XYZ file of C-alpha atoms in Angstrom:
294
model
C -6.316 30.088 23.506
C -4.730 28.101 21.263
C -2.380 26.645 24.035
C -5.126 25.587 26.409
C -7.062 23.688 23.487
C -3.534 21.906 22.932
C -3.357 20.975 26.245
C -6.886 19.947 26.263
C -6.406 17.704 23.544
C -3.603 15.824 24.919
C -5.123 15.340 28.383
C -8.308 13.721 26.582
C -6.258 11.393 23.966
C -3.827 10.453 26.725
C -6.669 10.040 29.476
C -4.512 11.466 31.800
C -2.670 14.771 33.249
C 0.766 13.270 34.249
C 1.019 12.196 30.440
C -0.026 15.097 29.286
C 2.306 17.545 31.526
C 5.187 15.105 30.002
C 4.404 15.867 26.444
C 3.932 20.046 26.890
C 6.671 19.919 29.093
C 4.920 21.424 32.196
C 4.184 20.214 36.097
C 1.031 18.930 36.366
C -0.807 21.617 38.624
C 0.519 23.624 35.789
C -1.548 21.263 33.301
C -4.745 20.875 36.065
C -4.972 24.747 35.785
C -5.058 25.139 32.089
C -8.207 22.787 32.079
C -9.549 24.311 35.221
C -9.112 27.778 33.574
C -11.122 26.290 30.348
C -13.217 24.606 32.089
C -14.561 28.329 33.737
C -14.169 30.176 30.286
C -16.830 26.703 28.861
C -18.696 27.338 31.889
C -19.019 23.350 31.974
C -17.176 20.484 33.382
C -15.006 18.634 30.418
C -13.245 15.840 32.008
C -14.486 13.466 34.729
C -11.982 11.995 36.526
C -11.769 8.051 37.876
C -9.207 6.558 40.144
C -6.884 6.213 36.847
C -7.753 8.305 34.233
C -9.776 11.178 33.198
C -12.343 10.849 30.497
C -14.669 13.379 28.152
C -17.801 14.408 29.540
C -20.400 14.782 27.262
C -19.793 18.665 26.872
C -16.006 17.610 26.926
C -16.933 15.986 23.783
C -17.840 18.756 21.588
C -15.285 20.732 23.062
C -12.474 18.293 21.759
C -13.961 17.623 18.499
C -14.024 21.339 17.855
C -11.046 21.963 18.916
C -9.158 19.878 16.909
C -10.390 21.174 14.094
C -9.421 25.080 15.615
C -5.753 23.235 15.663
C -6.100 22.361 12.513
C -7.277 25.727 11.025
C -4.476 27.191 13.408
C -1.714 25.305 11.843
C -3.017 25.883 8.143
C -2.897 29.546 8.811
C 0.572 29.400 10.023
C 1.529 27.439 7.122
C 0.194 29.585 4.641
C 1.599 32.755 5.807
C 4.826 31.217 6.199
C 4.356 30.026 2.553
C 4.366 33.433 1.629
C 7.909 33.947 1.542
C 9.631 30.571 1.184
C 10.025 28.126 -1.785
C 8.203 25.101 -1.063
C 8.544 23.391 1.886
C 6.682 22.299 5.457
C 4.350 19.421 5.785
C 2.131 18.174 3.230
C -0.830 15.659 4.530
C -1.799 13.251 2.061
C -4.004 10.757 1.666
C -4.698 7.820 -1.358
C -7.447 5.224 -1.957
C -5.525 1.695 -1.955
C -4.627 1.508 -5.807
C -2.718 5.232 -6.671
C -1.468 5.235 -2.843
C -0.093 1.683 -3.252
C 0.748 1.879 -7.379
C 1.518 5.259 -8.032
C 1.543 7.252 -5.059
C 5.054 6.443 -4.193
C 6.675 7.680 -7.260
C 5.296 10.811 -7.054
C 6.420 11.082 -3.550
C 9.699 10.413 -4.952
C 10.044 13.255 -7.230
C 8.433 15.925 -4.972
C 11.221 15.331 -2.907
C 13.927 15.288 -5.559
C 12.878 18.583 -6.384
C 11.763 19.819 -3.077
C 13.865 18.122 -0.097
C 12.174 20.817 2.565
C 8.553 19.174 1.816
C 7.848 16.399 4.482
C 5.108 14.394 3.881
C 2.812 12.030 5.653
C 0.704 9.645 3.970
C -2.523 7.688 4.993
C -3.742 5.044 2.497
C -7.524 3.893 3.210
C -10.391 3.048 1.622
C -12.284 5.719 -0.596
C -14.654 6.309 1.941
C -12.524 6.852 4.509
C -10.382 9.652 2.897
C -12.815 11.628 1.835
C -14.217 11.519 5.325
C -10.079 12.853 6.893
C -10.045 15.442 3.826
C -13.482 16.767 5.218
C -12.505 16.881 8.751
C -9.234 18.373 7.417
C -7.124 15.844 8.919
C -5.542 16.098 5.235
C -4.634 18.654 2.573
C -5.420 16.760 -0.288
C -6.982 12.673 -0.759
C -6.680 11.016 -4.165
C -9.681 8.441 -4.915
C -11.589 6.595 -7.268
C -15.518 6.478 -7.519
C -18.126 9.438 -6.293
C -17.792 12.203 -4.262
C -20.321 12.097 -1.641
C -18.753 14.675 0.889
C -20.338 17.814 -0.573
C -17.752 20.180 1.416
C -15.185 18.698 -1.016
C -13.602 20.267 -3.957
C -13.033 17.894 -6.777
C -10.916 17.695 -9.520
C -10.491 15.001 -11.442
C -7.420 14.259 -13.445
C -6.649 10.655 -14.336
C -7.882 7.733 -15.601
C -7.291 4.063 -15.823
C -8.798 1.456 -17.159
C -10.139 -1.990 -15.163
C -9.590 -5.798 -16.347
C -10.878 -9.126 -15.388
C -7.588 -10.980 -14.548
C -6.584 -14.402 -13.672
C -4.062 -17.204 -13.186
C -2.402 -18.032 -16.312
C -3.065 -21.327 -15.216
C -6.838 -20.909 -15.000
C -8.893 -22.598 -16.802
C -10.450 -19.705 -18.934
C -7.543 -18.185 -19.615
C -7.131 -20.743 -22.228
C -9.888 -19.631 -23.929
C -10.525 -17.414 -27.141
C -14.213 -16.893 -26.227
C -15.265 -16.453 -22.517
C -19.140 -16.291 -22.012
C -21.234 -14.716 -19.123
C -22.502 -18.063 -17.770
C -18.757 -19.104 -17.611
C -17.935 -15.644 -15.697
C -20.977 -16.092 -13.326
C -19.927 -19.493 -11.871
C -16.445 -18.330 -11.309
C -15.155 -17.657 -7.566
C -14.651 -13.750 -7.375
C -11.830 -11.969 -5.265
C -13.278 -8.277 -4.469
C -12.668 -5.351 -2.288
C -14.378 -4.293 0.658
C -17.678 -1.809 0.746
C -16.745 2.007 0.646
C -13.586 1.376 -2.087
C -13.987 2.656 -5.380
C -12.243 -0.206 -6.515
C -15.410 -1.889 -4.915
C -17.585 0.019 -6.966
C -15.902 0.073 -10.111
C -15.856 -4.027 -9.426
C -19.993 -3.957 -9.065
C -20.014 -1.380 -12.135
C -18.478 -4.320 -14.358
C -20.858 -6.987 -12.992
C -23.402 -4.950 -13.894
C -21.658 -4.423 -17.709
C -21.196 -7.754 -18.342
C -25.106 -8.916 -16.766
C -23.289 -10.943 -14.303
C -24.685 -11.358 -10.368
C -21.620 -13.862 -9.044
C -22.389 -15.362 -5.333
C -19.169 -16.806 -4.859
C -17.346 -13.577 -3.484
C -13.830 -13.682 -1.487
C -13.824 -10.186 0.162
C -10.102 -8.336 0.759
C -9.376 -5.489 2.268
C -6.585 -4.273 -0.016
C -5.415 -4.942 -3.177
C -2.280 -7.205 -2.685
C -3.704 -10.117 -1.513
C -6.134 -10.149 -4.001
C -3.475 -10.661 -6.374
C -1.673 -13.229 -4.561
C -4.804 -15.292 -4.402
C -5.385 -14.642 -7.924
C -2.042 -15.906 -8.893
C -2.650 -18.725 -6.846
C -5.573 -19.597 -8.577
C -8.306 -19.227 -6.327
C -10.638 -17.592 -8.539
C -10.759 -14.239 -10.944
C -10.498 -10.263 -10.035
C -11.082 -6.920 -11.537
C -8.317 -4.962 -10.948
C -6.655 -1.492 -12.029
C -4.114 -1.995 -14.746
C -1.847 0.230 -12.963
C -1.988 -2.141 -9.937
C -0.877 -5.722 -12.304
C 1.737 -4.056 -14.201
C 4.809 -5.913 -13.129
C 2.167 -9.067 -12.815
C 1.848 -8.829 -16.307
C 5.511 -8.305 -17.459
C 6.109 -10.994 -15.455
C 3.677 -13.661 -16.592
C 1.948 -14.187 -13.158
C -1.239 -12.572 -14.468
C -3.260 -12.866 -17.620
C -6.476 -10.262 -18.687
C -9.250 -12.297 -19.897
C -11.126 -10.304 -22.379
C -14.642 -9.375 -22.744
C -16.205 -7.385 -25.012
C -17.617 -5.003 -22.198
C -14.468 -4.453 -20.335
C -11.775 -2.893 -20.172
C -13.760 -0.316 -17.741
C -12.814 3.153 -17.700
C -12.820 5.214 -14.146
C -11.571 8.614 -13.292
C -9.477 9.263 -10.478
C -9.558 12.561 -8.306
C -7.964 14.997 -6.254
C -10.204 16.244 -2.710
C -9.680 19.536 -0.986
C -11.026 20.888 1.672
C -9.451 24.688 1.195
C -9.029 26.974 -1.984
C -6.152 28.315 -0.491
C -2.880 25.919 -1.282
C 0.317 26.188 -0.129
C 3.237 26.182 -2.355
C 3.960 22.512 -1.316
C 0.688 21.400 -2.216
C 0.446 23.391 -5.521
C 4.242 21.528 -5.805
C 2.912 17.911 -5.287
C -0.051 18.656 -7.518
C 2.162 19.990 -10.797
C 4.296 16.792 -10.328
C 1.395 14.511 -9.462
C -0.850 15.793 -13.146
C 3.121 15.261 -14.720
C 3.644 12.216 -13.933
C -0.112 10.432 -14.633
C 0.406 12.203 -18.010
C 3.109 9.877 -18.632
C 1.693 7.013 -17.853
């Protein structure tokens, strides 16, 4: 049955029988027969056909969504069985929110590959909400995020903390002051992350702690352009100390100290299954050792 679902998924994604046949090294008539057999088993038409393309029927959309999950479960099952007699190896699908993914995760992957060269990681970097969704739908083996976990089907483990601070260009007027008032902070341009990111959630918490409601906000979808914009003197931001370590050392950014910051936040790793492959366990062990040393 798994081969029928695999062929169906490819046809749905390629929207073409010929291209699906090329992927599976089959003839086009053989692909058509696979689809007909699956439709007979389902008792309904799964694909609609036009002159150039095929597309999913309503029933096809249901079968496609479930087929994707079934195939992921099948792959996980096969990996877990193979895992019983092997050292850590195989594919490892890792997701992370931007702060961790851009500034901490590359070092952990480097250490993992140095110890276990047969592990084959693939990495997805996105905001917290999307990483949670990918873990919940089993498209990731592990997701590393900051912020609240809002998906109930996910197992969450808190494993690290980092601090959020106000950052500015060393040449910013406020960087020259020994004391900065809340009024002065509220009047500044603030460069912030998009809603749905853990960093934005922490920024909003920091604004509440500072009792400010800035209305001059410039939104970015990742941390690197925020740092560049702050360095250029466009405004202030609130960022992780993990993310600004190099810039502080180079005196490209500076921290504006206030009584109510830094704000501490937790990082968690998320799993959908309670069963870990050896590759995943090895990665988690190395990740925990790395953050303990930061």
